[in-house]
Coordinates of C-alpha atoms in Angstrom, one line a residue:
M1 CA 57.4 102.5 105.7
Y2 CA 58.6 104.7 108.5
K3 CA 58.8 108.4 108.7
T4 CA 62.2 109.4 110.1
P5 CA 63.5 112.6 111.9
F6 CA 66.1 114.8 110.1
Y7 CA 69.3 113.2 109.7
F8 CA 72.1 114.3 107.7
N9 CA 73.5 110.9 107.0
I10 CA 70.8 109.4 104.6
K11 CA 72.9 106.3 104.1
E12 CA 72.9 105.4 107.8
T13 CA 69.0 106.1 107.8
I14 CA 68.4 103.7 105.0
K15 CA 70.6 101.2 106.9
T16 CA 68.9 101.8 110.3
Y17 CA 65.3 101.6 108.9
I18 CA 65.3 99.5 105.9
V19 CA 67.9 97.0 106.2
H20 CA 67.6 96.4 110.1
G21 CA 64.1 97.6 110.6
D22 CA 62.5 95.5 107.9
F23 CA 60.5 98.8 106.7
D24 CA 59.9 99.0 103.0
F25 CA 60.6 102.7 102.7
V26 CA 61.4 105.8 104.6
V27 CA 59.9 109.3 104.6
S28 CA 62.9 111.5 105.4
P29 CA 63.2 115.4 105.5
L30 CA 65.5 116.9 103.1
M31 CA 66.0 119.9 105.3
F32 CA 66.3 120.4 109.1
S33 CA 62.7 121.2 110.0
G34 CA 63.6 123.8 112.6
H35 CA 65.4 125.9 109.9
S36 CA 63.7 129.0 108.7
P37 CA 65.3 131.7 106.5
S38 CA 63.2 134.4 107.9
K39 CA 64.6 133.8 111.4
D40 CA 68.2 133.7 110.1
R41 CA 68.0 136.5 107.9
D42 CA 69.8 139.9 108.7
P43 CA 67.3 142.5 108.6
E44 CA 69.8 144.7 106.6
V45 CA 70.4 141.9 103.9
H46 CA 67.6 141.3 101.3
N47 CA 69.3 138.6 99.4
L48 CA 68.6 135.1 100.7
D49 CA 71.8 132.9 100.1
R50 CA 70.1 129.6 99.4
R51 CA 73.4 127.8 99.1
L52 CA 73.7 127.7 102.9
Y53 CA 70.5 125.4 103.3
P54 CA 71.2 122.7 105.7
Y55 CA 70.4 119.8 103.4
A56 CA 70.7 116.1 104.2
E57 CA 73.7 114.1 102.7
T58 CA 74.3 114.8 99.0
D59 CA 74.4 112.4 96.0
I60 CA 78.2 112.5 96.2
N61 CA 78.2 110.2 99.3
V62 CA 74.9 108.3 98.6
A63 CA 74.5 106.3 95.4
W64 CA 71.6 107.1 93.0
A65 CA 70.0 103.7 93.6
Q66 CA 69.5 104.4 97.3
W67 CA 67.8 107.6 96.6
A68 CA 65.5 106.5 93.8
K69 CA 65.6 102.7 93.4
A70 CA 62.1 101.2 94.1
G71 CA 61.2 104.3 95.9
I72 CA 62.8 103.5 99.2
V73 CA 63.2 107.2 100.0
V74 CA 60.2 109.7 100.0
A75 CA 61.1 113.2 100.6
K76 CA 59.3 115.1 103.5
I77 CA 58.9 118.9 102.8
C78 CA 59.4 121.0 105.8
P79 CA 56.3 121.1 108.2
W80 CA 56.5 124.7 109.1
L81 CA 55.7 126.0 105.6
D82 CA 52.9 128.6 105.5
L83 CA 52.4 129.7 101.9
D84 CA 49.1 131.4 102.8
S85 CA 50.5 133.3 105.7
E86 CA 49.6 137.1 106.2
D87 CA 53.2 137.7 106.9
E88 CA 55.0 138.4 103.7
N89 CA 58.3 137.2 105.0
V90 CA 56.9 133.7 106.0
R91 CA 55.0 133.5 102.8
T92 CA 57.8 134.3 100.4
D93 CA 60.3 132.1 102.5
S94 CA 57.8 129.2 102.4
E95 CA 57.5 129.5 98.6
A96 CA 61.2 129.5 98.2
I97 CA 61.8 126.6 100.3
L98 CA 59.1 124.4 98.9
K99 CA 60.4 125.3 95.2
Q100 CA 64.0 124.5 96.5
Q101 CA 63.2 121.3 98.1
I102 CA 61.1 120.0 95.3
E103 CA 63.8 120.8 92.9
W104 CA 66.5 119.1 95.1
A105 CA 64.2 115.8 95.3
S106 CA 63.8 115.9 91.5
Y107 CA 67.4 116.2 91.0
L108 CA 67.9 113.1 93.3
S109 CA 65.2 111.3 91.0
L110 CA 62.9 110.7 94.0
K111 CA 59.5 109.3 92.9
A112 CA 57.4 111.0 95.6
C113 CA 57.4 114.1 98.2
L114 CA 55.1 114.5 101.1
L115 CA 53.6 117.9 101.6
P116 CA 52.6 119.4 104.8
T117 CA 49.0 119.9 105.8
P118 CA 47.6 123.3 104.6
K119 CA 47.4 125.8 107.4
G120 CA 44.4 127.8 108.1
N121 CA 41.0 128.0 106.1
S122 CA 42.7 129.4 102.9
C123 CA 45.1 127.5 100.8
A124 CA 44.8 129.2 97.4
N125 CA 48.5 130.5 97.3
Y126 CA 49.8 127.0 98.6
A127 CA 47.8 125.3 95.8
R128 CA 49.0 127.7 93.2
C129 CA 52.6 127.0 93.9
V130 CA 52.1 123.4 94.0
N131 CA 50.0 123.5 90.8
Q132 CA 52.9 125.3 89.1
I133 CA 55.2 122.4 90.2
L134 CA 52.6 119.8 88.9
K135 CA 52.2 121.5 85.6
G136 CA 56.0 122.2 85.1
P137 CA 57.9 120.8 82.2
K138 CA 59.1 117.4 82.8
N139 CA 57.4 117.0 86.2
N140 CA 56.7 113.2 86.9
M141 CA 56.9 113.4 90.8
Q142 CA 54.1 112.4 92.8
L143 CA 52.9 114.9 95.6
L144 CA 51.2 113.6 98.6
L145 CA 49.4 116.2 100.6
R146 CA 49.1 115.2 104.3
I147 CA 45.6 115.5 105.3
P148 CA 44.4 114.5 108.9
I149 CA 41.4 112.5 109.6
G150 CA 40.0 112.4 113.1
M151 CA 41.2 114.4 116.1
S152 CA 44.4 114.2 118.3
D153 CA 44.3 115.0 122.2
N154 CA 45.5 118.4 121.4
D155 CA 42.5 119.2 119.0
Y156 CA 40.2 119.5 122.1
S157 CA 41.5 123.1 122.8
P158 CA 39.2 126.0 122.4
R159 CA 41.0 127.5 119.6
S160 CA 41.2 124.2 117.6
N161 CA 39.9 124.0 114.1
A162 CA 39.4 120.3 114.4
S163 CA 35.6 120.8 113.9
V164 CA 36.5 121.7 110.3
D165 CA 35.8 118.7 107.8
S166 CA 39.4 118.0 106.4
W167 CA 37.7 116.6 103.2
Q168 CA 36.9 120.2 102.5
T169 CA 40.6 121.2 102.8
W170 CA 41.5 118.5 100.4
N171 CA 38.7 119.2 98.0
S172 CA 39.5 122.9 97.8
F173 CA 43.3 122.0 97.2
R174 CA 42.5 119.4 94.5
V175 CA 40.0 121.7 92.6
L176 CA 42.4 124.6 92.6
C177 CA 45.0 122.2 91.1
D178 CA 42.6 121.1 88.4
H179 CA 42.3 117.5 89.8
H180 CA 45.9 116.8 88.6
N181 CA 46.6 113.1 88.7
L182 CA 49.9 113.5 90.4
L183 CA 48.3 115.1 93.5
T184 CA 47.3 112.3 96.0
I185 CA 46.7 112.0 99.6
A186 CA 48.6 110.8 102.6
L187 CA 46.1 110.2 105.4
D188 CA 47.1 111.4 108.7
I189 CA 45.3 109.1 111.2
K190 CA 44.5 110.6 114.5
R191 CA 43.7 109.1 117.9
V192 CA 39.7 110.0 117.6
L193 CA 38.2 108.7 114.4
P194 CA 35.3 110.3 112.7
P195 CA 32.0 108.1 112.2
E196 CA 32.3 105.1 109.8
N197 CA 30.6 106.5 106.8
S198 CA 33.0 109.6 107.0
L199 CA 36.0 107.1 106.8
K200 CA 34.6 105.1 103.9
R201 CA 34.2 108.2 101.5
W202 CA 38.1 108.4 101.5
Y203 CA 38.2 104.9 99.9
G204 CA 37.1 106.6 96.6
E205 CA 39.7 109.4 96.8
P206 CA 43.3 109.1 95.6
V207 CA 44.8 107.9 98.8
D208 CA 48.3 106.7 98.3
A209 CA 49.5 106.4 102.1
A210 CA 48.4 106.4 105.5
I211 CA 50.4 107.9 108.4
L212 CA 50.0 106.2 111.7
D213 CA 51.7 108.0 114.7
T214 CA 53.1 105.9 117.4
D215 CA 51.1 108.1 119.9
I216 CA 48.0 106.2 118.8
F217 CA 49.2 102.8 119.9
L218 CA 48.1 101.7 123.4
T219 CA 50.0 99.7 126.1
K220 CA 48.3 96.9 128.0
A221 CA 48.4 97.4 131.7
R222 CA 49.6 93.8 132.2
G223 CA 52.5 92.5 130.0
N224 CA 53.6 96.0 128.6
T225 CA 52.6 94.8 125.2
T226 CA 51.6 97.6 122.5
Y227 CA 48.6 97.4 120.5
L228 CA 46.2 99.3 118.3
P229 CA 42.6 100.3 119.3
K230 CA 40.0 98.2 117.6
R231 CA 38.6 101.1 115.2
H232 CA 42.1 101.8 114.2
Q233 CA 42.8 98.0 113.4
K234 CA 39.6 97.9 111.2
L235 CA 40.6 101.2 109.4
I236 CA 44.2 99.8 108.9
A237 CA 42.8 96.5 107.5
D238 CA 40.6 98.3 105.0
L239 CA 43.4 100.5 103.9
L240 CA 45.5 97.5 103.3
D241 CA 42.8 95.8 101.5
H242 CA 42.9 98.8 99.1
N243 CA 46.8 98.3 98.8
K244 CA 47.7 101.6 100.7
P245 CA 51.1 101.5 102.4
I246 CA 51.3 102.5 106.2
I247 CA 53.7 105.0 107.3
I248 CA 54.7 104.8 111.2
S249 CA 55.6 108.2 112.3
G250 CA 56.9 109.3 115.7
I251 CA 59.7 108.6 118.2
K252 CA 58.0 107.1 120.9
V253 CA 59.8 103.9 121.9
P254 CA 57.2 101.2 123.3
I255 CA 57.9 99.5 126.8
D256 CA 58.4 96.0 125.3
A257 CA 61.2 97.4 123.1
Q258 CA 62.7 99.3 126.0
S259 CA 63.0 95.9 127.9
A260 CA 64.7 94.5 125.0
A261 CA 67.3 97.1 124.5
G262 CA 70.1 94.9 124.8
S263 CA 68.8 92.5 121.8
K264 CA 69.3 93.3 118.2
R265 CA 65.7 93.9 117.7
H266 CA 64.8 97.2 116.2
P267 CA 63.2 99.5 118.9
L268 CA 60.3 100.5 116.4
R269 CA 59.6 96.8 115.4
P270 CA 56.6 96.3 117.7
Y271 CA 54.7 98.9 116.0
L272 CA 55.5 97.4 112.6
D273 CA 54.5 94.0 114.2
Q274 CA 51.0 95.4 115.1
V275 CA 50.4 96.4 111.6
S276 CA 51.6 93.2 110.3
N277 CA 49.3 91.2 112.5
V278 CA 46.4 93.3 111.2
Y279 CA 47.6 92.4 107.7
K280 CA 47.8 88.7 108.5
Q281 CA 44.2 88.6 110.0
R282 CA 42.6 89.5 106.7
N283 CA 40.8 87.1 104.7
P284 CA 43.1 85.7 101.9
L285 CA 42.3 86.5 98.4
S286 CA 40.5 83.8 96.5
E287 CA 42.1 82.7 93.1
R288 CA 39.5 84.5 91.1
E289 CA 40.3 87.9 93.2
C290 CA 44.0 87.3 92.5
R291 CA 43.1 87.0 88.7
E292 CA 41.1 90.3 89.0
L293 CA 43.9 92.4 90.6
D294 CA 45.2 93.9 87.4
I295 CA 41.7 95.0 86.2
R296 CA 40.5 96.7 89.3
D297 CA 39.1 100.2 88.3
F298 CA 40.0 99.6 84.8
L299 CA 37.6 100.9 82.3
Q300 CA 36.4 98.3 79.6
L301 CA 33.9 99.3 76.8
P302 CA 30.8 97.2 77.0
L303 CA 29.9 94.4 74.4
R304 CA 27.8 95.7 71.6
P305 CA 26.1 92.2 70.8
F306 CA 24.8 93.1 67.2
R307 CA 28.2 94.5 66.1
N308 CA 30.7 92.5 68.1
F309 CA 31.1 88.9 69.1
S310 CA 32.3 87.5 72.2
S311 CA 35.7 85.9 72.4
A312 CA 36.6 82.4 73.4
L313 CA 38.1 83.8 76.7
S314 CA 34.9 85.6 77.5
Y315 CA 32.9 82.4 77.0
E316 CA 35.3 80.3 79.1
G317 CA 35.3 82.9 82.0
Q318 CA 31.4 82.7 82.0
A319 CA 31.2 79.1 82.0
T320 CA 33.1 79.0 85.2
D321 CA 30.5 80.9 87.1
S322 CA 28.9 77.8 88.5
L323 CA 26.3 79.9 90.6
K324 CA 24.8 81.5 87.7
Y325 CA 24.1 78.2 86.0
T326 CA 22.9 76.4 89.0
E327 CA 20.1 79.3 89.6
Y328 CA 19.2 78.9 85.8
E329 CA 18.9 75.0 86.4
R330 CA 16.8 75.8 89.4
A331 CA 14.5 78.1 87.5
I332 CA 14.2 75.7 84.5
C333 CA 13.3 73.0 86.9
K334 CA 10.4 75.0 88.4
A335 CA 9.3 76.0 85.0
L336 CA 9.2 72.5 83.8
L337 CA 7.3 71.2 86.7
D338 CA 4.6 74.1 86.2
R339 CA 4.4 73.4 82.5
V340 CA 4.0 69.6 82.6
P341 CA 2.1 67.8 85.4
N342 CA 3.4 64.5 86.7
E343 CA 0.7 62.4 85.0
K344 CA 1.7 63.7 81.5
A345 CA 5.5 63.7 82.0
S346 CA 6.0 60.3 80.2
F347 CA 4.6 61.5 76.8
I348 CA 4.7 65.4 76.7
V349 CA 7.8 67.0 75.1
T350 CA 8.5 70.6 76.1
V351 CA 10.0 72.7 73.3
L352 CA 12.7 75.0 74.8
V353 CA 14.7 77.5 72.8
V354 CA 18.1 78.8 74.1
V355 CA 18.6 82.3 72.8
G356 CA 22.2 82.9 72.6
A357 CA 23.6 79.5 73.1
G358 CA 27.2 80.2 73.3
R359 CA 29.3 77.3 73.9
G360 CA 26.5 75.3 75.5
S361 CA 26.2 76.2 79.2
L362 CA 22.5 77.0 79.1
V363 CA 21.8 73.8 77.0
F364 CA 23.5 71.9 79.7
A365 CA 21.7 73.4 82.5
S366 CA 18.3 72.9 80.6
L367 CA 18.9 69.2 80.0
K368 CA 20.2 68.7 83.7
A369 CA 16.8 70.4 84.6
A370 CA 15.1 67.7 82.4
E371 CA 16.9 65.0 84.0
I372 CA 16.1 66.1 87.6
T373 CA 12.4 66.7 86.9
G374 CA 11.8 63.6 84.7
R375 CA 10.5 65.8 81.9
K376 CA 11.0 65.2 78.1
L377 CA 12.8 68.1 76.4
K378 CA 13.6 69.1 72.8
V379 CA 16.1 72.0 72.6
Y380 CA 16.7 74.7 69.7
A381 CA 20.1 76.3 70.5
V382 CA 20.1 79.5 68.8
E383 CA 23.5 81.3 68.2
K384 CA 24.6 83.8 65.7
N385 CA 28.3 83.6 66.3
P386 CA 29.7 81.3 63.6
Q387 CA 32.8 80.6 65.4
T388 CA 30.9 79.7 68.8
V389 CA 28.7 77.3 66.8
I390 CA 31.6 75.2 66.1
A391 CA 32.6 74.7 69.8
L392 CA 28.8 74.2 70.5
D393 CA 28.4 71.5 67.8
E394 CA 31.4 69.7 69.4
V395 CA 29.8 69.8 72.9
I396 CA 26.6 68.4 71.5
K397 CA 28.3 65.5 69.8
A398 CA 30.5 64.7 72.8
N399 CA 27.5 64.4 75.2
N400 CA 25.3 62.5 72.5
W401 CA 22.5 65.1 72.2
V402 CA 22.2 65.2 68.6
D403 CA 18.8 63.7 68.7
I404 CA 17.4 66.4 71.5
V405 CA 19.3 69.3 70.7
F406 CA 19.2 71.4 67.3
I407 CA 21.7 74.1 66.5
V408 CA 20.3 77.4 64.8
T409 CA 23.1 79.5 63.3
S410 CA 21.0 82.9 63.2
D411 CA 20.0 86.0 64.7
V412 CA 17.0 85.1 66.8
R413 CA 15.2 88.2 65.6
Y414 CA 15.2 86.8 62.0
W415 CA 14.6 83.0 62.7
N416 CA 11.7 81.4 61.4
A417 CA 11.1 78.7 64.0
P418 CA 9.6 75.4 62.9
E419 CA 7.4 75.2 66.0
R420 CA 6.3 77.3 68.8
A421 CA 8.4 77.3 72.0
D422 CA 7.1 76.4 75.6
I423 CA 10.1 78.1 77.3
L424 CA 12.5 80.7 76.2
V425 CA 15.9 80.7 77.9
S426 CA 18.4 83.5 77.5
D427 CA 21.6 85.0 79.1
L428 CA 21.6 88.3 77.2
L429 CA 21.9 90.7 80.2
G430 CA 24.8 93.1 80.3
S431 CA 26.1 94.9 83.5
F432 CA 23.2 97.4 83.5
G433 CA 20.6 94.8 82.8
D434 CA 19.3 96.1 79.3
N435 CA 22.6 97.6 78.1
E436 CA 23.2 94.7 75.6
L437 CA 19.7 95.1 74.1
S438 CA 18.2 92.2 75.7
P439 CA 14.7 93.9 75.5
E440 CA 15.0 94.3 71.9
S441 CA 16.2 90.6 71.4
L442 CA 13.6 89.1 73.4
D443 CA 10.9 91.2 71.8
G444 CA 11.9 89.8 68.5
A445 CA 12.1 86.2 69.8
Q446 CA 8.7 86.1 71.7
R447 CA 6.9 85.7 68.2
F448 CA 7.5 82.0 68.3
L449 CA 6.7 81.8 72.0
E450 CA 3.3 80.0 73.1
K451 CA 0.8 82.5 74.4
D452 CA 1.2 80.8 77.7
G453 CA 4.8 80.4 77.3
I454 CA 7.5 81.1 80.0
S455 CA 10.5 83.5 79.5
I456 CA 13.6 82.9 81.7
P457 CA 14.4 85.6 82.7
S458 CA 11.0 86.8 83.4
S459 CA 12.0 90.5 84.5
Y460 CA 15.0 92.5 85.3
T461 CA 15.5 95.9 86.9
S462 CA 18.5 98.3 86.8
F463 CA 19.9 100.3 89.6
L464 CA 22.0 103.3 90.0
Q465 CA 24.3 104.2 92.9
P466 CA 26.4 107.6 93.3
L467 CA 30.2 107.0 93.7
T468 CA 33.3 108.8 94.6
A469 CA 35.5 107.1 92.1
S470 CA 38.8 109.2 91.6
K471 CA 40.8 106.5 89.9
S472 CA 38.2 105.8 87.3
Y473 CA 37.6 109.5 86.8
Q474 CA 41.4 110.2 86.2
I475 CA 41.6 107.3 83.7
A476 CA 38.7 108.7 81.7
K477 CA 40.1 112.2 82.1
A478 CA 43.6 111.2 80.7
R479 CA 42.1 110.2 77.4
K480 CA 41.1 113.9 77.0
Y481 CA 38.4 113.4 74.4
I482 CA 34.7 113.8 75.3
L483 CA 34.1 110.4 73.8
H484 CA 35.8 108.8 76.9
S485 CA 34.6 111.4 79.4
E486 CA 31.0 110.5 78.9
S487 CA 31.1 107.0 77.6
A488 CA 29.6 104.3 80.0
C489 CA 32.0 101.5 80.7
V490 CA 32.2 98.2 82.4
V491 CA 34.6 98.3 85.5
K492 CA 35.7 96.1 88.4
L493 CA 34.9 98.8 91.0
Y494 CA 37.3 98.7 94.0
N495 CA 38.9 102.1 95.0
V496 CA 35.5 103.7 95.3
A497 CA 33.1 105.1 98.0
R498 CA 29.5 104.4 97.7
L499 CA 27.7 107.7 99.0
A500 CA 24.0 106.3 99.2
P501 CA 22.1 103.1 98.7
S502 CA 21.2 102.1 95.1
Q503 CA 17.8 103.0 93.7
Q504 CA 15.8 101.3 90.9
V505 CA 15.9 102.7 87.4
F506 CA 14.2 100.8 84.6
T507 CA 12.3 97.5 84.7
F508 CA 11.6 95.2 81.7
T509 CA 9.3 92.1 81.7
H510 CA 9.1 89.2 79.4
P511 CA 7.1 88.1 77.6
K512 CA 5.8 91.5 76.7
W513 CA 2.4 91.1 74.8
F514 CA 1.7 94.6 74.1
D515 CA 3.6 95.3 70.9
K516 CA 3.2 99.2 71.0
E517 CA 4.8 99.3 74.5
S518 CA 8.2 101.2 73.8
N519 CA 11.6 100.1 75.3
E520 CA 12.3 103.9 75.8
R521 CA 12.6 104.9 79.4
Y522 CA 13.1 107.8 81.8
K523 CA 13.7 108.0 85.5
K524 CA 14.3 110.9 88.0
L525 CA 16.2 109.8 91.1
Q526 CA 16.9 111.5 94.3
F527 CA 19.7 110.2 96.6
E528 CA 20.1 111.7 100.1
I529 CA 23.6 111.8 101.4
P530 CA 23.8 110.6 105.0
K531 CA 24.8 113.3 107.4
D532 CA 27.5 111.3 109.2
T533 CA 29.3 110.8 105.6
G534 CA 30.1 114.6 105.5
S535 CA 30.7 116.3 102.1
A536 CA 32.0 114.2 99.2
M537 CA 32.6 114.4 95.6
V538 CA 30.6 112.6 93.0
H539 CA 32.4 111.3 90.0
G540 CA 29.8 109.1 88.5
F541 CA 27.3 106.4 89.1
A542 CA 27.5 102.7 89.3
G543 CA 24.9 100.5 87.4
Y544 CA 23.7 97.2 88.7
F545 CA 20.7 94.9 88.0
N546 CA 18.4 92.5 89.8
M547 CA 17.0 89.7 87.6
T548 CA 14.0 87.4 88.3
L549 CA 14.8 84.2 86.4
Y550 CA 11.3 82.4 87.2
K551 CA 9.1 83.1 90.4
D552 CA 11.3 83.2 93.3
V553 CA 14.8 82.4 91.6
C554 CA 16.8 85.3 91.3
L555 CA 20.3 86.7 90.3
A556 CA 21.6 90.1 91.1
T557 CA 24.7 92.2 90.9
E558 CA 23.1 95.0 93.2
P559 CA 25.4 95.1 96.3
S560 CA 22.6 94.6 98.8
T561 CA 21.3 91.5 97.2
K562 CA 24.3 90.2 95.4
K563 CA 25.8 86.8 96.2
P564 CA 29.5 86.8 96.7
D565 CA 30.2 83.8 94.3
L566 CA 28.5 85.5 91.4
F567 CA 31.1 87.0 89.1
S568 CA 29.7 86.9 85.5
W569 CA 29.1 90.7 85.5
F570 CA 31.2 93.7 86.5
P571 CA 29.1 96.9 87.4
M572 CA 28.6 99.6 84.7
F573 CA 30.1 103.0 85.4
F574 CA 28.5 106.3 84.1
P575 CA 31.0 109.0 84.5
L576 CA 30.4 112.8 84.9
R577 CA 32.6 115.0 82.8
M578 CA 33.1 117.4 85.7
P579 CA 32.7 116.0 89.5
I580 CA 30.0 117.4 91.5
R581 CA 30.3 118.1 95.2
V582 CA 27.6 117.1 97.5
D583 CA 27.2 118.2 101.2
R584 CA 26.1 116.0 104.1
G585 CA 22.4 115.7 104.2
S586 CA 21.8 117.2 100.7
I587 CA 19.8 115.8 97.8
L588 CA 21.6 114.7 94.7
E589 CA 19.0 114.6 91.7
V590 CA 19.8 112.6 88.8
H591 CA 17.9 112.2 85.4
F592 CA 18.5 109.2 83.3
W593 CA 16.9 108.3 79.8
R594 CA 17.0 105.0 77.6
C595 CA 16.6 106.3 74.1
V596 CA 15.6 104.3 71.0
D597 CA 15.6 106.0 67.5
S598 CA 16.3 105.9 63.9
R599 CA 19.7 107.6 63.4
K600 CA 20.5 109.1 60.1
V601 CA 24.3 108.8 60.0
G602 CA 25.0 108.2 56.3
F603 CA 25.6 111.7 54.9
L604 CA 29.3 111.3 55.0
F605 CA 29.2 108.9 52.1
L606 CA 27.2 111.2 49.8
F607 CA 30.6 112.5 48.3
L608 CA 30.7 109.2 46.3
H609 CA 27.8 108.3 44.0
F610 CA 28.2 104.7 44.4
M611 CA 27.8 104.7 48.2
L612 CA 24.6 106.2 47.6
L613 CA 22.8 102.8 48.5
I614 CA 24.7 102.4 51.7
W615 CA 23.5 105.9 52.9
I616 CA 19.9 104.8 52.2
A617 CA 20.4 101.7 54.1
L618 CA 22.0 103.7 57.1
C619 CA 19.1 106.2 57.2
N620 CA 16.8 103.6 58.9
L621 CA 19.5 102.2 61.3
K622 CA 18.2 102.0 64.8
Q623 CA 20.3 102.7 67.9
V624 CA 19.8 102.7 71.6
W625 CA 21.6 105.0 73.8
Y626 CA 21.7 106.4 77.5
E627 CA 21.8 110.1 78.5
W628 CA 22.2 111.3 81.8
C629 CA 22.5 114.5 84.0
V630 CA 22.5 116.0 87.5
T631 CA 20.2 118.9 88.4
S632 CA 20.9 119.1 92.2
P633 CA 22.8 120.4 94.2
S634 CA 24.2 121.9 90.9
S635 CA 23.5 121.2 87.2
S636 CA 25.7 119.1 84.8
P637 CA 25.4 119.0 81.1
I638 CA 23.2 116.4 79.5
H639 CA 25.9 113.7 79.0
N640 CA 26.0 111.4 75.9
C641 CA 23.4 113.8 73.8
N642 CA 22.0 111.9 70.8
G643 CA 24.4 109.0 71.6
R644 CA 27.5 110.9 70.5
S645 CA 29.9 108.9 72.6
C646 CA 28.4 105.6 73.2
W647 CA 25.4 103.8 71.7
M648 CA 24.2 100.1 70.7
D649 CA 23.3 99.3 67.2
L650 CA 20.1 97.3 66.6

């Protein structure tokens, strides 16, 4: 991962930096950077002979594998290109050279090219030419646009444009290229870094590499050793955590390398060692985090509990979340102690109903709580999944619970309980709290709960947070249909930037003794973008929840209150069909609805007379869905109108 100067012998370049230097890949120019056709052109000659361009070593002397295998060579396009120059010669030459070098890189089967930073305030023609390449036939090459972050020492000159937010340059360029998925960023890290919030917004952008110039490294007064400033160390650590390769650029040789000139050690190895030290100082991934690597930012459709059953793999994963069931056990202990005083503990039997018993994790937590508190318990384990009931029955028999645990294979909304329950325990929350129809399920179950009965959980509140999430947006966009671009999904958010603190959306409380209270909700939220963040792009919203099990026992996925060991729920992601730009200090106004209605969806069956009964049944089918939109700083369409893309059946 070293950016080399121009060298005609690419074979020797690979040997020098990959074999002996222990770098993973090289970023190498395909053309002598000082060459400019407009300088060499005879004023009397108007035809540019491109055959004479001084290219690096051709494929005749270098095997294809050395060019393309494993991406060990990334092409660096000439830095002097100025495709928006007012000088027509410079502009036309730049267009020709860009096209020629991309064609040469494509011919060599290179996987990526590093494009120079746009010059000046306008980049429309540069973006037009790049867009033509991106949307050209058979193009599959990744183009990394070099974008500076921070300022170098030279940027303090009076004529410097360093005060311009480089994110705005990037945003203009990618919007002009229609958010193409093969256009990504190579962050050019400067000596003076911007504020922390400004740096964090890049984590949600399509950053595929970071360039670290050797001039940034400092030398200690004693020992002549090279090191990185602390803020740069933290930035590099964060980038490495997000699996971004680091490109070391420059020709400066450190003093400690000069002193070892006679050794076989590569002169640029000290810089690589410093980056390696930052990598080694990171906290190692846990076993669970290693398992989650492949699903980071991967969009998954949420469970529809009244339509689909969970798989054995899902139940197994849930059962390993010890923190969740420990908190449930604590909550049940407190409820039992409040429900039955010590003097009556020997003869009062508490009736506890587990709604959605699964494979018995909540049953086990309930019986453990009864054992800890010394209370007598009778448990009804209600589970509608007939496959799961088989495993649940085996668990009960294996633990000799047959006299105190009674299995009910039924939807809890339609179960006629033989007696009233003192405590109702459930684990029905989805990633957004109410998105798996917990309110409707528990409303149906509370008819057999005692008037002074206890529901665990007793309440839960959903939260929303605006995100820059380019990767998730590109995944949804690649599917092309509106169904996917406005479908709420469950996702292990990783390559994202959280632009403002999350805010509360909907709250549900159980038991709910007012039957006429609707489960429909509406909320208007206003998020203020911090001034030190700078401008950013909003691709959608993360959904979380906080849940009160009983009294002070809580579980949360909302980032500010979430415990690290809780992993049963990934966040929800509500995408925007078209991203919205927000400026620093601006207000992002969002409207969110939870809709409940009878949906007449059976007219498609009218063409067959015998399907009429199905149509009558479907006319009364109830569904729940979300709708959302943005009204400031600009307006978006109302997403998922009438639940056209995603909904939950009741």
